[in-house]
């Protein structure tokens, strides 16, 4: 691997490139970057979609075209890209631009590479493990609404096997098989159907003293007295988190990388879902699959801070690798709902979690 054989910075900056190469060499093997990003220290005459233009003060006059813009000043860095804005604040090292180039070369999206770059500290490349693992060095996501007062109730640190199921009948069947954490993901716009399925699922959860989460439909979950709700990143903008806290429900939040993890942690959820680990056909994903190597890094950073759930394309074949990261829970969909024998599939998956606990 070498960054020196291509244009990493514009105008060319040999010293920065050498530092970036030194950092990249210590980060280990990662898939080749799908985009050859160029960090522009001044705006080029013809910006491209693979350019990240760095400015040290707010300037709306910059002709960025399809390029992304990084505004870095006043203890804040904001990335503007494709109509989205990612704002971070905190302290960072003088090497952050070199680190940004290195993490971009590890195939991280710009907002995640930026998060890692701001967490990087000079001299980290001399450690046995050069990857940023100290949560205290990570930046904070800026411009977020206040987290609800009181915080969400805690849930078990290791939620174990976590089937995500399409209906109450499935919830009842899986809970009868001994599963104690599950989620109802009901894809319906029929209000009566939702109310009926959620109420039936919540009742099944109560009978089995299980952790039953409702996907998306937080109002109905509150009305039914569910154990918890699971929301996506976009739902945080519209859901009444204060009402969920007041009702005593747990909250799980989906995340798809470092930036979204930090954003989600601001709201102090009961657990974080990390995904999609592998390609999945059960829903359209906004990001490419994370893979085992990234999952392991996420678990190392966040373990002990919040319960973690791996999700996305997980089945019995890959479950040992997933549990090998140390994650305390793994959500499955088709591994249960498409199994020829539901009881056998659940039993096999449960045994894997039992083996993990015995080996911890």
JSON list of C-alpha atoms in Angstrom, two decimals, residues 31-162:
[
{"chain": "A", "resi": 31, "resn": "UNK", "atom": "CA", "xyz": [-10.48, -3.15, 1.51]},
{"chain": "A", "resi": 32, "resn": "UNK", "atom": "CA", "xyz": [-9.18, -0.82, -1.18]},
{"chain": "A", "resi": 33, "resn": "UNK", "atom": "CA", "xyz": [-10.98, 2.52, -1.21]},
{"chain": "A", "resi": 34, "resn": "UNK", "atom": "CA", "xyz": [-13.80, 2.60, -3.74]},
{"chain": "A", "resi": 35, "resn": "UNK", "atom": "CA", "xyz": [-13.19, 6.33, -4.29]},
{"chain": "A", "resi": 36, "resn": "UNK", "atom": "CA", "xyz": [-9.77, 7.94, -4.75]},
{"chain": "A", "resi": 37, "resn": "UNK", "atom": "CA", "xyz": [-10.41, 10.96, -2.54]},
{"chain": "A", "resi": 38, "resn": "UNK", "atom": "CA", "xyz": [-8.33, 14.12, -2.85]},
{"chain": "A", "resi": 39, "resn": "UNK", "atom": "CA", "xyz": [-8.01, 16.51, 0.10]},
{"chain": "A", "resi": 40, "resn": "UNK", "atom": "CA", "xyz": [-7.85, 20.02, -1.33]},
{"chain": "A", "resi": 41, "resn": "UNK", "atom": "CA", "xyz": [-6.06, 22.58, 0.82]},
{"chain": "A", "resi": 42, "resn": "UNK", "atom": "CA", "xyz": [-7.33, 25.25, -1.55]},
{"chain": "A", "resi": 43, "resn": "UNK", "atom": "CA", "xyz": [-10.23, 25.11, -3.97]},
{"chain": "A", "resi": 44, "resn": "UNK", "atom": "CA", "xyz": [-9.17, 23.65, -7.35]},
{"chain": "A", "resi": 45, "resn": "UNK", "atom": "CA", "xyz": [-10.31, 25.30, -10.55]},
{"chain": "A", "resi": 46, "resn": "UNK", "atom": "CA", "xyz": [-12.40, 22.28, -11.51]},
{"chain": "A", "resi": 47, "resn": "UNK", "atom": "CA", "xyz": [-13.60, 20.46, -8.37]},
{"chain": "A", "resi": 48, "resn": "UNK", "atom": "CA", "xyz": [-14.77, 16.87, -8.75]},
{"chain": "A", "resi": 49, "resn": "UNK", "atom": "CA", "xyz": [-17.06, 14.65, -6.71]},
{"chain": "A", "resi": 50, "resn": "UNK", "atom": "CA", "xyz": [-13.99, 12.96, -5.19]},
{"chain": "A", "resi": 51, "resn": "UNK", "atom": "CA", "xyz": [-12.60, 16.24, -3.81]},
{"chain": "A", "resi": 52, "resn": "UNK", "atom": "CA", "xyz": [-12.82, 17.36, -0.17]},
{"chain": "A", "resi": 53, "resn": "UNK", "atom": "CA", "xyz": [-12.14, 21.09, -0.07]},
{"chain": "A", "resi": 54, "resn": "UNK", "atom": "CA", "xyz": [-10.77, 22.31, 3.28]},
{"chain": "A", "resi": 55, "resn": "UNK", "atom": "CA", "xyz": [-11.55, 25.87, 4.42]},
{"chain": "A", "resi": 56, "resn": "UNK", "atom": "CA", "xyz": [-10.57, 27.43, 7.72]},
{"chain": "A", "resi": 57, "resn": "UNK", "atom": "CA", "xyz": [-13.44, 29.89, 7.91]},
{"chain": "A", "resi": 58, "resn": "UNK", "atom": "CA", "xyz": [-17.01, 29.92, 6.68]},
{"chain": "A", "resi": 59, "resn": "UNK", "atom": "CA", "xyz": [-17.13, 30.95, 3.03]},
{"chain": "A", "resi": 60, "resn": "UNK", "atom": "CA", "xyz": [-20.29, 30.49, 0.96]},
{"chain": "A", "resi": 61, "resn": "UNK", "atom": "CA", "xyz": [-18.53, 31.91, -2.09]},
{"chain": "A", "resi": 62, "resn": "UNK", "atom": "CA", "xyz": [-16.47, 28.76, -2.67]},
{"chain": "A", "resi": 63, "resn": "UNK", "atom": "CA", "xyz": [-17.31, 27.15, -5.99]},
{"chain": "A", "resi": 64, "resn": "UNK", "atom": "CA", "xyz": [-17.37, 23.54, -4.87]},
{"chain": "A", "resi": 65, "resn": "UNK", "atom": "CA", "xyz": [-19.50, 22.04, -7.63]},
{"chain": "A", "resi": 66, "resn": "UNK", "atom": "CA", "xyz": [-20.04, 18.36, -6.72]},
{"chain": "A", "resi": 67, "resn": "UNK", "atom": "CA", "xyz": [-17.14, 18.39, -4.26]},
{"chain": "A", "resi": 68, "resn": "UNK", "atom": "CA", "xyz": [-17.55, 18.16, -0.49]},
{"chain": "A", "resi": 69, "resn": "UNK", "atom": "CA", "xyz": [-16.48, 21.06, 1.72]},
{"chain": "A", "resi": 70, "resn": "UNK", "atom": "CA", "xyz": [-14.76, 20.74, 5.11]},
{"chain": "A", "resi": 71, "resn": "UNK", "atom": "CA", "xyz": [-15.06, 23.86, 7.28]},
{"chain": "A", "resi": 72, "resn": "UNK", "atom": "CA", "xyz": [-12.56, 23.69, 10.17]},
{"chain": "A", "resi": 73, "resn": "UNK", "atom": "CA", "xyz": [-12.47, 26.56, 12.64]},
{"chain": "A", "resi": 74, "resn": "UNK", "atom": "CA", "xyz": [-13.43, 27.49, 16.18]},
{"chain": "A", "resi": 75, "resn": "UNK", "atom": "CA", "xyz": [-13.12, 23.97, 17.56]},
{"chain": "A", "resi": 76, "resn": "UNK", "atom": "CA", "xyz": [-15.57, 22.62, 15.00]},
{"chain": "A", "resi": 77, "resn": "UNK", "atom": "CA", "xyz": [-15.33, 20.76, 11.72]},
{"chain": "A", "resi": 78, "resn": "UNK", "atom": "CA", "xyz": [-18.36, 20.60, 9.45]},
{"chain": "A", "resi": 79, "resn": "UNK", "atom": "CA", "xyz": [-18.54, 18.45, 6.34]},
{"chain": "A", "resi": 80, "resn": "UNK", "atom": "CA", "xyz": [-20.99, 19.55, 3.65]},
{"chain": "A", "resi": 81, "resn": "UNK", "atom": "CA", "xyz": [-21.60, 16.89, 1.03]},
{"chain": "A", "resi": 82, "resn": "UNK", "atom": "CA", "xyz": [-24.49, 16.28, -1.33]},
{"chain": "A", "resi": 83, "resn": "UNK", "atom": "CA", "xyz": [-26.97, 18.35, 0.66]},
{"chain": "A", "resi": 84, "resn": "UNK", "atom": "CA", "xyz": [-26.01, 16.71, 3.96]},
{"chain": "A", "resi": 85, "resn": "UNK", "atom": "CA", "xyz": [-24.09, 18.32, 6.78]},
{"chain": "A", "resi": 86, "resn": "UNK", "atom": "CA", "xyz": [-22.03, 16.52, 9.41]},
{"chain": "A", "resi": 87, "resn": "UNK", "atom": "CA", "xyz": [-20.80, 18.72, 12.26]},
{"chain": "A", "resi": 88, "resn": "UNK", "atom": "CA", "xyz": [-18.26, 17.67, 14.89]},
{"chain": "A", "resi": 89, "resn": "UNK", "atom": "CA", "xyz": [-16.61, 19.55, 17.72]},
{"chain": "A", "resi": 90, "resn": "UNK", "atom": "CA", "xyz": [-13.76, 18.91, 20.14]},
{"chain": "A", "resi": 91, "resn": "UNK", "atom": "CA", "xyz": [-9.98, 18.87, 20.06]},
{"chain": "A", "resi": 92, "resn": "UNK", "atom": "CA", "xyz": [-7.82, 17.29, 17.40]},
{"chain": "A", "resi": 93, "resn": "UNK", "atom": "CA", "xyz": [-4.17, 16.87, 16.56]},
{"chain": "A", "resi": 94, "resn": "UNK", "atom": "CA", "xyz": [-2.11, 18.71, 13.97]},
{"chain": "A", "resi": 95, "resn": "UNK", "atom": "CA", "xyz": [-2.04, 15.45, 12.00]},
{"chain": "A", "resi": 96, "resn": "UNK", "atom": "CA", "xyz": [-5.79, 15.30, 11.47]},
{"chain": "A", "resi": 97, "resn": "UNK", "atom": "CA", "xyz": [-5.67, 16.01, 7.72]},
{"chain": "A", "resi": 98, "resn": "UNK", "atom": "CA", "xyz": [-3.04, 13.33, 7.19]},
{"chain": "A", "resi": 99, "resn": "UNK", "atom": "CA", "xyz": [-5.13, 10.94, 9.31]},
{"chain": "A", "resi": 100, "resn": "UNK", "atom": "CA", "xyz": [-8.21, 11.85, 7.24]},
{"chain": "A", "resi": 101, "resn": "UNK", "atom": "CA", "xyz": [-6.41, 10.78, 4.06]},
{"chain": "A", "resi": 102, "resn": "UNK", "atom": "CA", "xyz": [-5.36, 7.52, 5.72]},
{"chain": "A", "resi": 103, "resn": "UNK", "atom": "CA", "xyz": [-8.87, 6.63, 6.91]},
{"chain": "A", "resi": 104, "resn": "UNK", "atom": "CA", "xyz": [-10.37, 7.54, 3.54]},
{"chain": "A", "resi": 105, "resn": "UNK", "atom": "CA", "xyz": [-7.90, 5.06, 2.04]},
{"chain": "A", "resi": 106, "resn": "UNK", "atom": "CA", "xyz": [-9.36, 2.41, 4.41]},
{"chain": "A", "resi": 107, "resn": "UNK", "atom": "CA", "xyz": [-12.65, 2.81, 2.49]},
{"chain": "A", "resi": 108, "resn": "UNK", "atom": "CA", "xyz": [-14.56, 4.73, 5.15]},
{"chain": "A", "resi": 109, "resn": "UNK", "atom": "CA", "xyz": [-17.15, 7.24, 4.04]},
{"chain": "A", "resi": 110, "resn": "UNK", "atom": "CA", "xyz": [-15.92, 10.85, 4.47]},
{"chain": "A", "resi": 111, "resn": "UNK", "atom": "CA", "xyz": [-18.01, 11.57, 7.59]},
{"chain": "A", "resi": 112, "resn": "UNK", "atom": "CA", "xyz": [-16.73, 8.41, 9.31]},
{"chain": "A", "resi": 113, "resn": "UNK", "atom": "CA", "xyz": [-13.15, 8.99, 8.14]},
{"chain": "A", "resi": 114, "resn": "UNK", "atom": "CA", "xyz": [-13.43, 12.52, 9.52]},
{"chain": "A", "resi": 115, "resn": "UNK", "atom": "CA", "xyz": [-14.68, 11.22, 12.87]},
{"chain": "A", "resi": 116, "resn": "UNK", "atom": "CA", "xyz": [-11.71, 8.86, 13.10]},
{"chain": "A", "resi": 117, "resn": "UNK", "atom": "CA", "xyz": [-9.28, 11.54, 11.97]},
{"chain": "A", "resi": 118, "resn": "UNK", "atom": "CA", "xyz": [-10.40, 13.90, 14.73]},
{"chain": "A", "resi": 119, "resn": "UNK", "atom": "CA", "xyz": [-9.97, 11.07, 17.26]},
{"chain": "A", "resi": 120, "resn": "UNK", "atom": "CA", "xyz": [-6.43, 10.40, 16.04]},
{"chain": "A", "resi": 121, "resn": "UNK", "atom": "CA", "xyz": [-3.58, 11.64, 18.19]},
{"chain": "A", "resi": 122, "resn": "UNK", "atom": "CA", "xyz": [0.02, 12.30, 17.19]},
{"chain": "A", "resi": 123, "resn": "UNK", "atom": "CA", "xyz": [2.11, 9.28, 18.08]},
{"chain": "A", "resi": 124, "resn": "UNK", "atom": "CA", "xyz": [-0.74, 6.78, 17.80]},
{"chain": "A", "resi": 125, "resn": "UNK", "atom": "CA", "xyz": [1.15, 5.12, 14.96]},
{"chain": "A", "resi": 126, "resn": "UNK", "atom": "CA", "xyz": [3.77, 4.05, 17.51]},
{"chain": "A", "resi": 127, "resn": "UNK", "atom": "CA", "xyz": [1.28, 2.06, 19.61]},
{"chain": "A", "resi": 128, "resn": "UNK", "atom": "CA", "xyz": [0.80, -1.69, 19.25]},
{"chain": "A", "resi": 129, "resn": "UNK", "atom": "CA", "xyz": [-2.73, -0.94, 18.12]},
{"chain": "A", "resi": 130, "resn": "UNK", "atom": "CA", "xyz": [-2.70, 2.31, 16.17]},
{"chain": "A", "resi": 131, "resn": "UNK", "atom": "CA", "xyz": [-6.48, 2.46, 15.70]},
{"chain": "A", "resi": 132, "resn": "UNK", "atom": "CA", "xyz": [-8.33, 5.10, 17.77]},
{"chain": "A", "resi": 133, "resn": "UNK", "atom": "CA", "xyz": [-9.75, 3.14, 20.71]},
{"chain": "A", "resi": 134, "resn": "UNK", "atom": "CA", "xyz": [-9.91, 5.76, 23.47]},
{"chain": "A", "resi": 135, "resn": "UNK", "atom": "CA", "xyz": [-13.46, 7.08, 23.53]},
{"chain": "A", "resi": 136, "resn": "UNK", "atom": "CA", "xyz": [-12.27, 10.24, 25.31]},
{"chain": "A", "resi": 137, "resn": "UNK", "atom": "CA", "xyz": [-10.43, 11.40, 22.17]},
{"chain": "A", "resi": 138, "resn": "UNK", "atom": "CA", "xyz": [-13.46, 11.12, 19.90]},
{"chain": "A", "resi": 139, "resn": "UNK", "atom": "CA", "xyz": [-15.25, 14.33, 18.88]},
{"chain": "A", "resi": 140, "resn": "UNK", "atom": "CA", "xyz": [-18.84, 15.19, 19.73]},
{"chain": "A", "resi": 141, "resn": "UNK", "atom": "CA", "xyz": [-21.59, 15.59, 17.18]},
{"chain": "A", "resi": 142, "resn": "UNK", "atom": "CA", "xyz": [-22.65, 19.25, 17.16]},
{"chain": "A", "resi": 143, "resn": "UNK", "atom": "CA", "xyz": [-26.00, 20.96, 16.69]},
{"chain": "A", "resi": 144, "resn": "UNK", "atom": "CA", "xyz": [-28.13, 18.18, 18.18]},
{"chain": "A", "resi": 145, "resn": "UNK", "atom": "CA", "xyz": [-31.29, 18.76, 20.23]},
{"chain": "A", "resi": 146, "resn": "UNK", "atom": "CA", "xyz": [-31.02, 18.08, 23.94]},
{"chain": "A", "resi": 147, "resn": "UNK", "atom": "CA", "xyz": [-31.38, 14.49, 25.04]},
{"chain": "A", "resi": 148, "resn": "UNK", "atom": "CA", "xyz": [-34.61, 13.82, 26.94]},
{"chain": "A", "resi": 149, "resn": "UNK", "atom": "CA", "xyz": [-34.39, 14.31, 30.69]},
{"chain": "A", "resi": 150, "resn": "UNK", "atom": "CA", "xyz": [-34.17, 11.21, 32.82]},
{"chain": "A", "resi": 151, "resn": "UNK", "atom": "CA", "xyz": [-32.74, 9.00, 30.10]},
{"chain": "A", "resi": 152, "resn": "UNK", "atom": "CA", "xyz": [-34.04, 5.72, 28.80]},
{"chain": "A", "resi": 153, "resn": "UNK", "atom": "CA", "xyz": [-34.26, 2.68, 31.08]},
{"chain": "A", "resi": 154, "resn": "UNK", "atom": "CA", "xyz": [-31.41, 0.21, 30.87]},
{"chain": "A", "resi": 155, "resn": "UNK", "atom": "CA", "xyz": [-31.71, -3.20, 29.28]},
{"chain": "A", "resi": 156, "resn": "UNK", "atom": "CA", "xyz": [-29.46, -6.25, 29.74]},
{"chain": "A", "resi": 157, "resn": "UNK", "atom": "CA", "xyz": [-25.91, -5.70, 28.54]},
{"chain": "A", "resi": 158, "resn": "UNK", "atom": "CA", "xyz": [-26.05, -8.94, 26.53]},
{"chain": "A", "resi": 159, "resn": "UNK", "atom": "CA", "xyz": [-29.42, -9.27, 24.82]},
{"chain": "A", "resi": 160, "resn": "UNK", "atom": "CA", "xyz": [-28.46, -12.54, 23.15]},
{"chain": "A", "resi": 161, "resn": "UNK", "atom": "CA", "xyz": [-30.27, -13.91, 20.12]},
{"chain": "A", "resi": 162, "resn": "UNK", "atom": "CA", "xyz": [-32.55, -11.17, 18.78]}
]
